[in-house]
Amino acid sequence: MMRIYVSIDPTDECYDIVRSLALYVVHIYFLTHMDIKRRHRLEDGPSHLLKELSLVKQVDFLDERAREPVLRKIANNAWFAHPDHIITALLASPEIEQRKKGVGICRRIANQAHLSRVGECEKPFLNQDATTIDQLCFFKTPIRS
């Protein structure tokens, strides 16, 4: 990406997109990658995904044409938005309200255990408007504490 950015003429029409993507790599992707290296436990996965998603929405250097492939890249890595990972993150959270939500989900699952069946593992649909970990994916029924 950086080679392409350096080699493109600034008058080229795709220069702004490549510049935006290069800034994304340096300012968001790299920081998220380093944060993952520092906090690499399973329960930290949804928070990394949420942080990257919120950073992409906050920055103003991303060209609108560059924002789409970046959001698509984040959605392709949405395995940590899988309900199992979100429940794990909620249960391991230092915040009591988050843990209560996780316990509530587990109780609901235990009450409905006779109705469930093991299915195929599919990448979840990522809620790009999420502001908290429990909003990253869409649960079939609402989450209650």
Tab-separated table of N, CA and C in Angstrom:
chain	number	residue	atom	x	y	z
A	1	MET	N	0.820	-1.184	0.000
A	1	MET	CA	0.000	0.000	0.000
A	1	MET	C	0.868	1.253	0.000
A	2	MET	N	1.900	1.244	0.827
A	2	MET	CA	2.758	2.422	0.911
A	2	MET	C	3.538	2.628	-0.398
A	3	ARG	N	3.957	1.549	-1.031
A	3	ARG	CA	4.652	1.673	-2.321
A	3	ARG	C	3.746	2.303	-3.362
A	4	ILE	N	2.493	1.884	-3.380
A	4	ILE	CA	1.548	2.452	-4.343
A	4	ILE	C	1.363	3.939	-4.048
A	5	TYR	N	1.201	4.266	-2.770
A	5	TYR	CA	1.002	5.662	-2.372
A	5	TYR	C	2.173	6.536	-2.813
A	6	VAL	N	3.388	6.070	-2.609
A	6	VAL	CA	4.581	6.842	-2.960
A	6	VAL	C	4.739	6.962	-4.471
A	7	SER	N	4.310	5.935	-5.203
A	7	SER	CA	4.542	5.928	-6.644
A	7	SER	C	3.469	6.660	-7.448
A	8	ILE	N	2.347	6.995	-6.858
A	8	ILE	CA	1.259	7.635	-7.607
A	8	ILE	C	1.495	9.141	-7.701
A	9	ASP	N	1.204	9.660	-8.870
A	9	ASP	CA	1.290	11.096	-9.108
A	9	ASP	C	0.140	11.787	-8.359
A	10	PRO	N	0.412	12.848	-7.594
A	10	PRO	CA	-0.649	13.523	-6.836
A	10	PRO	C	-1.787	14.078	-7.684
A	11	THR	N	-1.558	14.233	-8.979
A	11	THR	CA	-2.638	14.724	-9.846
A	11	THR	C	-3.533	13.592	-10.339
A	12	ASP	N	-3.161	12.349	-10.067
A	12	ASP	CA	-3.954	11.190	-10.483
A	12	ASP	C	-5.282	11.185	-9.731
A	13	GLU	N	-6.354	10.730	-10.388
A	13	GLU	CA	-7.681	10.768	-9.769
A	13	GLU	C	-7.831	9.787	-8.603
A	14	CYS	N	-7.056	8.719	-8.574
A	14	CYS	CA	-7.166	7.752	-7.477
A	14	CYS	C	-6.213	8.080	-6.328
A	15	TYR	N	-5.496	9.190	-6.423
A	15	TYR	CA	-4.535	9.567	-5.394
A	15	TYR	C	-5.199	9.720	-4.019
A	16	ASP	N	-6.358	10.371	-3.965
A	16	ASP	CA	-7.029	10.598	-2.680
A	16	ASP	C	-7.432	9.285	-2.012
A	17	ILE	N	-7.880	8.320	-2.804
A	17	ILE	CA	-8.274	7.023	-2.246
A	17	ILE	C	-7.061	6.301	-1.687
A	18	VAL	N	-6.001	6.243	-2.455
A	18	VAL	CA	-4.787	5.551	-2.012
A	18	VAL	C	-4.197	6.259	-0.795
A	19	ARG	N	-4.232	7.580	-0.789
A	19	ARG	CA	-3.740	8.345	0.366
A	19	ARG	C	-4.571	8.006	1.605
A	20	SER	N	-5.885	7.951	1.464
A	20	SER	CA	-6.760	7.616	2.585
A	20	SER	C	-6.470	6.216	3.112
A	21	LEU	N	-6.286	5.273	2.196
A	21	LEU	CA	-5.996	3.897	2.618
A	21	LEU	C	-4.641	3.804	3.310
A	22	ALA	N	-3.663	4.552	2.809
A	22	ALA	CA	-2.344	4.554	3.457
A	22	ALA	C	-2.438	5.151	4.860
A	23	LEU	N	-3.208	6.221	5.015
A	23	LEU	CA	-3.399	6.810	6.344
A	23	LEU	C	-4.146	5.861	7.269
A	24	TYR	N	-5.105	5.109	6.709
A	24	TYR	CA	-5.820	4.103	7.507
A	24	TYR	C	-4.847	3.049	8.040
A	25	VAL	N	-3.967	2.570	7.171
A	25	VAL	CA	-3.003	1.547	7.582
A	25	VAL	C	-2.117	2.070	8.709
A	26	VAL	N	-1.625	3.286	8.567
A	26	VAL	CA	-0.697	3.838	9.554
A	26	VAL	C	-1.405	4.221	10.854
A	27	HIS	N	-2.558	4.859	10.759
A	27	HIS	CA	-3.190	5.428	11.951
A	27	HIS	C	-4.179	4.498	12.655
A	28	ILE	N	-4.790	3.580	11.946
A	28	ILE	CA	-5.806	2.735	12.583
A	28	ILE	C	-5.396	1.268	12.584
A	29	TYR	N	-5.105	0.718	11.410
A	29	TYR	CA	-4.788	-0.710	11.325
A	29	TYR	C	-3.562	-1.059	12.157
A	30	PHE	N	-2.510	-0.277	12.045
A	30	PHE	CA	-1.278	-0.550	12.788
A	30	PHE	C	-1.517	-0.464	14.295
A	31	LEU	N	-2.252	0.579	14.741
A	31	LEU	CA	-2.536	0.722	16.169
A	31	LEU	C	-3.393	-0.430	16.685
A	32	THR	N	-4.371	-0.838	15.900
A	32	THR	CA	-5.209	-1.977	16.293
A	32	THR	C	-4.377	-3.243	16.350
A	33	HIS	N	-3.503	-3.421	15.380
A	33	HIS	CA	-2.633	-4.602	15.349
A	33	HIS	C	-1.732	-4.650	16.588
A	34	MET	N	-1.165	-3.512	16.962
A	34	MET	CA	-0.304	-3.467	18.148
A	34	MET	C	-1.101	-3.702	19.430
A	35	ASP	N	-2.323	-3.197	19.464
A	35	ASP	CA	-3.185	-3.434	20.624
A	35	ASP	C	-3.535	-4.916	20.748
A	36	ILE	N	-3.738	-5.578	19.618
A	36	ILE	CA	-4.014	-7.019	19.616
A	36	ILE	C	-2.785	-7.779	20.099
A	37	LYS	N	-1.603	-7.343	19.696
A	37	LYS	CA	-0.376	-7.990	20.174
A	37	LYS	C	-0.232	-7.841	21.685
A	38	ARG	N	-0.659	-6.694	22.207
A	38	ARG	CA	-0.532	-6.439	23.641
A	38	ARG	C	-1.621	-7.162	24.437
A	39	ARG	N	-2.859	-7.103	23.968
A	39	ARG	CA	-3.982	-7.774	24.641
A	39	ARG	C	-4.552	-8.799	23.674
A	40	HIS	N	-4.078	-10.023	23.751
A	40	HIS	CA	-4.412	-11.028	22.744
A	40	HIS	C	-5.294	-12.160	23.268
A	41	ARG	N	-5.991	-11.921	24.349
A	41	ARG	CA	-6.865	-12.959	24.880
A	41	ARG	C	-8.157	-13.030	24.079
A	42	LEU	N	-8.810	-14.181	24.125
A	42	LEU	CA	-10.041	-14.407	23.368
A	42	LEU	C	-11.108	-13.374	23.703
A	43	GLU	N	-11.251	-13.055	24.969
A	43	GLU	CA	-12.317	-12.129	25.359
A	43	GLU	C	-12.036	-10.692	24.942
A	44	ASP	N	-10.824	-10.398	24.482
A	44	ASP	CA	-10.504	-9.052	24.016
A	44	ASP	C	-10.864	-8.840	22.541
A	45	GLY	N	-11.155	-9.910	21.813
A	45	GLY	CA	-11.436	-9.823	20.379
A	45	GLY	C	-12.555	-8.864	20.023
A	46	PRO	N	-13.742	-8.990	20.643
A	46	PRO	CA	-14.810	-8.053	20.289
A	46	PRO	C	-14.472	-6.590	20.586
A	47	SER	N	-13.720	-6.340	21.650
A	47	SER	CA	-13.373	-4.942	21.947
A	47	SER	C	-12.408	-4.378	20.906
A	48	HIS	N	-11.498	-5.213	20.384
A	48	HIS	CA	-10.605	-4.753	19.311
A	48	HIS	C	-11.414	-4.406	18.064
A	49	LEU	N	-12.363	-5.261	17.739
A	49	LEU	CA	-13.201	-5.037	16.562
A	49	LEU	C	-14.022	-3.765	16.729
A	50	LEU	N	-14.600	-3.580	17.902
A	50	LEU	CA	-15.398	-2.387	18.176
A	50	LEU	C	-14.533	-1.132	18.122
A	51	LYS	N	-13.324	-1.210	18.667
A	51	LYS	CA	-12.419	-0.058	18.661
A	51	LYS	C	-12.045	0.335	17.233
A	52	GLU	N	-11.708	-0.662	16.404
A	52	GLU	CA	-11.349	-0.360	15.020
A	52	GLU	C	-12.529	0.251	14.278
A	53	LEU	N	-13.710	-0.287	14.495
A	53	LEU	CA	-14.913	0.228	13.844
A	53	LEU	C	-15.199	1.662	14.269
A	54	SER	N	-15.060	1.957	15.551
A	54	SER	CA	-15.322	3.321	16.018
A	54	SER	C	-14.253	4.302	15.533
A	55	LEU	N	-12.992	3.858	15.455
A	55	LEU	CA	-11.941	4.736	14.940
A	55	LEU	C	-12.177	5.096	13.481
A	56	VAL	N	-12.617	4.120	12.688
A	56	VAL	CA	-12.887	4.371	11.269
A	56	VAL	C	-13.997	5.401	11.127
A	57	LYS	N	-14.980	5.352	12.007
A	57	LYS	CA	-16.084	6.314	11.917
A	57	LYS	C	-15.699	7.697	12.417
A	58	GLN	N	-14.709	7.788	13.312
A	58	GLN	CA	-14.327	9.076	13.889
A	58	GLN	C	-13.383	9.880	13.012
A	59	VAL	N	-12.543	9.221	12.236
A	59	VAL	CA	-11.515	9.944	11.483
A	59	VAL	C	-12.109	10.692	10.306
A	60	ASP	N	-11.483	11.791	9.966
A	60	ASP	CA	-11.958	12.569	8.828
A	60	ASP	C	-11.050	12.441	7.614
A	61	PHE	N	-9.931	11.734	7.743
A	61	PHE	CA	-9.020	11.609	6.609
A	61	PHE	C	-9.436	10.519	5.625
A	62	LEU	N	-10.401	9.678	5.984
A	62	LEU	CA	-10.826	8.609	5.077
A	62	LEU	C	-11.772	9.167	4.028
A	63	ASP	N	-11.373	9.084	2.793
A	63	ASP	CA	-12.212	9.465	1.673
A	63	ASP	C	-13.429	8.532	1.655
A	64	GLU	N	-14.580	9.046	1.254
A	64	GLU	CA	-15.794	8.215	1.242
A	64	GLU	C	-15.624	6.978	0.345
A	65	ARG	N	-14.877	7.120	-0.736
A	65	ARG	CA	-14.645	5.973	-1.622
A	65	ARG	C	-13.704	4.969	-0.981
A	66	ALA	N	-12.866	5.397	-0.047
A	66	ALA	CA	-11.947	4.493	0.646
A	66	ALA	C	-12.616	3.857	1.864
A	67	ARG	N	-13.633	4.512	2.394
A	67	ARG	CA	-14.308	4.002	3.591
A	67	ARG	C	-14.991	2.659	3.323
A	68	GLU	N	-15.557	2.492	2.130
A	68	GLU	CA	-16.259	1.244	1.802
A	68	GLU	C	-15.338	0.016	1.849
A	69	PRO	N	-14.172	0.032	1.177
A	69	PRO	CA	-13.306	-1.150	1.284
A	69	PRO	C	-12.771	-1.373	2.699
A	70	VAL	N	-12.583	-0.302	3.457
A	70	VAL	CA	-12.108	-0.453	4.837
A	70	VAL	C	-13.185	-1.130	5.676
A	71	LEU	N	-14.435	-0.691	5.555
A	71	LEU	CA	-15.528	-1.322	6.303
A	71	LEU	C	-15.749	-2.763	5.855
A	72	ARG	N	-15.537	-3.026	4.566
A	72	ARG	CA	-15.653	-4.401	4.062
A	72	ARG	C	-14.561	-5.281	4.650
A	73	LYS	N	-13.345	-4.731	4.790
A	73	LYS	CA	-12.235	-5.466	5.404
A	73	LYS	C	-12.551	-5.781	6.856
A	74	ILE	N	-13.111	-4.816	7.570
A	74	ILE	CA	-13.477	-5.050	8.966
A	74	ILE	C	-14.581	-6.101	9.056
A	75	ALA	N	-15.561	-6.026	8.171
A	75	ALA	CA	-16.655	-7.009	8.173
A	75	ALA	C	-16.142	-8.408	7.846
A	76	ASN	N	-15.125	-8.512	6.992
A	76	ASN	CA	-14.551	-9.825	6.673
A	76	ASN	C	-13.837	-10.434	7.874
A	77	ASN	N	-13.409	-9.599	8.801
A	77	ASN	CA	-12.751	-10.078	10.018
A	77	ASN	C	-13.721	-10.090	11.194
A	78	ALA	N	-14.995	-10.258	10.916
A	78	ALA	CA	-16.020	-10.148	11.952
A	78	ALA	C	-16.203	-11.417	12.769
A	79	TRP	N	-15.266	-12.329	12.726
A	79	TRP	CA	-15.408	-13.562	13.508
A	79	TRP	C	-15.511	-13.258	14.992
A	80	PHE	N	-14.891	-12.176	15.443
A	80	PHE	CA	-14.981	-11.837	16.864
A	80	PHE	C	-16.308	-11.183	17.214
A	81	ALA	N	-17.157	-10.955	16.222
A	81	ALA	CA	-18.506	-10.484	16.502
A	81	ALA	C	-19.467	-11.669	16.599
A	82	HIS	N	-18.930	-12.878	16.562
A	82	HIS	CA	-19.764	-14.070	16.719
A	82	HIS	C	-20.354	-14.056	18.124
A	83	PRO	N	-21.611	-14.436	18.287
A	83	PRO	CA	-22.239	-14.389	19.613
A	83	PRO	C	-21.443	-15.082	20.722
A	84	ASP	N	-20.782	-16.182	20.413
A	84	ASP	CA	-19.997	-16.878	21.438
A	84	ASP	C	-18.870	-16.004	21.965
A	85	HIS	N	-18.202	-15.295	21.078
A	85	HIS	CA	-17.115	-14.408	21.492
A	85	HIS	C	-17.647	-13.210	22.277
A	86	ILE	N	-18.796	-12.705	21.848
A	86	ILE	CA	-19.377	-11.561	22.544
A	86	ILE	C	-19.801	-11.957	23.958
A	87	ILE	N	-20.399	-13.131	24.103
A	87	ILE	CA	-20.790	-13.604	25.433
A	87	ILE	C	-19.548	-13.777	26.307
A	88	THR	N	-18.485	-14.342	25.754
A	88	THR	CA	-17.238	-14.501	26.506
A	88	THR	C	-16.689	-13.145	26.943
A	89	ALA	N	-16.706	-12.174	26.035
A	89	ALA	CA	-16.217	-10.835	26.369
A	89	ALA	C	-17.078	-10.185	27.444
A	90	LEU	N	-18.395	-10.379	27.359
A	90	LEU	CA	-19.282	-9.805	28.367
A	90	LEU	C	-19.028	-10.427	29.741
A	91	LEU	N	-18.872	-11.747	29.782
A	91	LEU	CA	-18.647	-12.429	31.059
A	91	LEU	C	-17.293	-12.069	31.677
A	92	ALA	N	-16.306	-11.762	30.845
A	92	ALA	CA	-14.964	-11.436	31.343
A	92	ALA	C	-14.757	-9.944	31.561
A	93	SER	N	-15.765	-9.149	31.295
A	93	SER	CA	-15.639	-7.696	31.407
A	93	SER	C	-15.434	-7.249	32.855
A	94	PRO	N	-14.638	-6.204	33.067
A	94	PRO	CA	-14.492	-5.668	34.422
A	94	PRO	C	-15.730	-4.876	34.878
A	95	GLU	N	-16.596	-4.511	33.938
A	95	GLU	CA	-17.799	-3.748	34.263
A	95	GLU	C	-18.922	-4.681	34.675
A	96	ILE	N	-19.555	-4.404	35.799
A	96	ILE	CA	-20.589	-5.264	36.350
A	96	ILE	C	-21.812	-5.352	35.427
A	97	GLU	N	-22.167	-4.245	34.776
A	97	GLU	CA	-23.329	-4.258	33.876
A	97	GLU	C	-23.093	-5.175	32.681
A	98	GLN	N	-21.877	-5.161	32.158
A	98	GLN	CA	-21.539	-6.049	31.042
A	98	GLN	C	-21.635	-7.512	31.485
A	99	ARG	N	-21.126	-7.812	32.671
A	99	ARG	CA	-21.193	-9.193	33.184
A	99	ARG	C	-22.637	-9.620	33.409
A	100	LYS	N	-23.474	-8.699	33.882
A	100	LYS	CA	-24.894	-9.024	34.075
A	100	LYS	C	-25.559	-9.360	32.744
A	101	LYS	N	-25.221	-8.614	31.695
A	101	LYS	CA	-25.759	-8.929	30.366
A	101	LYS	C	-25.322	-10.316	29.927
A	102	GLY	N	-24.041	-10.641	30.144
A	102	GLY	CA	-23.528	-11.962	29.784
A	102	GLY	C	-24.231	-13.074	30.533
A	103	VAL	N	-24.458	-12.891	31.829
A	103	VAL	CA	-25.165	-13.894	32.629
A	103	VAL	C	-26.604	-14.029	32.147
A	104	GLY	N	-27.231	-12.904	31.816
A	104	GLY	CA	-28.599	-12.937	31.300
A	104	GLY	C	-28.703	-13.740	30.011
A	105	ILE	N	-27.737	-13.562	29.136
A	105	ILE	CA	-27.722	-14.317	27.876
A	105	ILE	C	-27.547	-15.810	28.164
A	106	CYS	N	-26.611	-16.132	29.062
A	106	CYS	CA	-26.371	-17.545	29.396
A	106	CYS	C	-27.604	-18.182	30.012
A	107	ARG	N	-28.304	-17.464	30.866
A	107	ARG	CA	-29.544	-17.998	31.461
A	107	ARG	C	-30.591	-18.240	30.394
A	108	ARG	N	-30.722	-17.279	29.472
A	108	ARG	CA	-31.701	-17.443	28.396
A	108	ARG	C	-31.353	-18.649	27.528
A	109	ILE	N	-30.077	-18.827	27.250
A	109	ILE	CA	-29.640	-19.974	26.440
A	109	ILE	C	-29.920	-21.275	27.184
A	110	ALA	N	-29.646	-21.295	28.497
A	110	ALA	CA	-29.897	-22.500	29.292
A	110	ALA	C	-31.387	-22.839	29.316
A	111	ASN	N	-32.248	-21.827	29.377
A	111	ASN	CA	-33.694	-22.060	29.378
A	111	ASN	C	-34.189	-22.565	28.029
A	112	GLN	N	-33.492	-22.209	26.969
A	112	GLN	CA	-33.904	-22.608	25.623
A	112	GLN	C	-33.059	-23.747	25.082
A	113	ALA	N	-32.266	-24.392	25.942
A	113	ALA	CA	-31.327	-25.426	25.480
A	113	ALA	C	-32.022	-26.566	24.771
A	114	HIS	N	-33.208	-26.899	25.191
A	114	HIS	CA	-33.905	-28.019	24.554
A	114	HIS	C	-34.373	-27.660	23.149
A	115	LEU	N	-34.429	-26.374	22.810
A	115	LEU	CA	-34.863	-25.946	21.481
A	115	LEU	C	-33.710	-25.784	20.494
A	116	SER	N	-32.490	-25.723	21.020
A	116	SER	CA	-31.364	-25.409	20.151
A	116	SER	C	-30.755	-26.668	19.542
A	117	ARG	N	-30.012	-26.438	18.490
A	117	ARG	CA	-29.274	-27.510	17.850
A	117	ARG	C	-27.935	-26.941	17.400
A	118	VAL	N	-26.980	-27.812	17.217
A	118	VAL	CA	-25.664	-27.371	16.768
A	118	VAL	C	-25.739	-27.114	15.276
A	119	GLY	N	-25.292	-25.945	14.856
A	119	GLY	CA	-25.328	-25.589	13.444
A	119	GLY	C	-23.928	-25.350	12.909
A	120	GLU	N	-23.875	-24.972	11.660
A	120	GLU	CA	-22.590	-24.671	11.049
A	120	GLU	C	-22.084	-23.331	11.575
A	121	CYS	N	-20.787	-23.195	11.610
A	121	CYS	CA	-20.175	-21.952	12.052
A	121	CYS	C	-20.105	-21.008	10.855
A	122	GLU	N	-20.811	-19.914	10.944
A	122	GLU	CA	-20.821	-18.936	9.866
A	122	GLU	C	-20.347	-17.593	10.400
A	123	LYS	N	-19.720	-16.834	9.525
A	123	LYS	CA	-19.282	-15.490	9.914
A	123	LYS	C	-20.528	-14.645	10.170
A	124	PRO	N	-20.598	-13.965	11.303
A	124	PRO	CA	-21.797	-13.187	11.620
A	124	PRO	C	-21.873	-11.909	10.798
A	125	PHE	N	-23.070	-11.376	10.703
A	125	PHE	CA	-23.269	-10.086	10.072
A	125	PHE	C	-22.850	-9.018	11.074
A	126	LEU	N	-21.918	-8.174	10.712
A	126	LEU	CA	-21.361	-7.161	11.608
A	126	LEU	C	-22.243	-5.921	11.620
A	127	ASN	N	-22.671	-5.518	12.804
A	127	ASN	CA	-23.422	-4.281	12.960
A	127	ASN	C	-22.418	-3.128	12.985
A	128	GLN	N	-22.306	-2.403	11.883
A	128	GLN	CA	-21.310	-1.342	11.767
A	128	GLN	C	-21.677	-0.097	12.557
A	129	ASP	N	-22.899	-0.048	13.094
A	129	ASP	CA	-23.319	1.082	13.912
A	129	ASP	C	-23.181	0.797	15.405
A	130	ALA	N	-22.505	-0.286	15.763
A	130	ALA	CA	-22.370	-0.681	17.166
A	130	ALA	C	-21.562	0.342	17.952
A	131	THR	N	-21.991	0.559	19.185
A	131	THR	CA	-21.244	1.429	20.090
A	131	THR	C	-20.785	0.663	21.330
A	132	THR	N	-21.337	-0.528	21.532
A	132	THR	CA	-20.912	-1.387	22.637
A	132	THR	C	-20.691	-2.794	22.114
A	133	ILE	N	-20.001	-3.617	22.899
A	133	ILE	CA	-19.667	-4.971	22.467
A	133	ILE	C	-20.915	-5.788	22.174
A	134	ASP	N	-21.938	-5.679	23.009
A	134	ASP	CA	-23.129	-6.511	22.814
A	134	ASP	C	-23.943	-6.095	21.593
A	135	GLN	N	-23.608	-4.990	20.947
A	135	GLN	CA	-24.302	-4.566	19.738
A	135	GLN	C	-23.567	-4.965	18.457
A	136	LEU	N	-22.404	-5.618	18.565
A	136	LEU	CA	-21.616	-5.955	17.376
A	136	LEU	C	-22.339	-6.911	16.436
A	137	CYS	N	-23.110	-7.836	16.997
A	137	CYS	CA	-23.862	-8.743	16.141
A	137	CYS	C	-25.315	-8.683	16.552
A	138	PHE	N	-26.167	-9.258	15.737
A	138	PHE	CA	-27.592	-9.250	16.011
A	138	PHE	C	-27.974	-10.590	16.630
A	139	PHE	N	-28.385	-10.559	17.903
A	139	PHE	CA	-28.882	-11.757	18.554
A	139	PHE	C	-30.323	-11.968	18.105
A	140	LYS	N	-30.753	-13.228	18.069
A	140	LYS	CA	-32.116	-13.514	17.603
A	140	LYS	C	-33.170	-12.900	18.512
A	141	THR	N	-32.887	-12.841	19.807
A	141	THR	CA	-33.804	-12.188	20.746
A	141	THR	C	-33.025	-11.104	21.473
A	142	PRO	N	-33.697	-10.072	21.921
A	142	PRO	CA	-32.981	-8.973	22.582
A	142	PRO	C	-32.249	-9.433	23.837
A	143	ILE	N	-31.141	-8.754	24.124
A	143	ILE	CA	-30.339	-9.068	25.309
A	143	ILE	C	-30.937	-8.338	26.496
A	144	ARG	N	-31.199	-9.088	27.550
A	144	ARG	CA	-31.666	-8.495	28.794
A	144	ARG	C	-30.749	-8.932	29.905
A	145	SER	N	-30.578	-8.081	30.896
A	145	SER	CA	-29.732	-8.437	32.050
A	145	SER	C	-30.399	-9.494	32.894
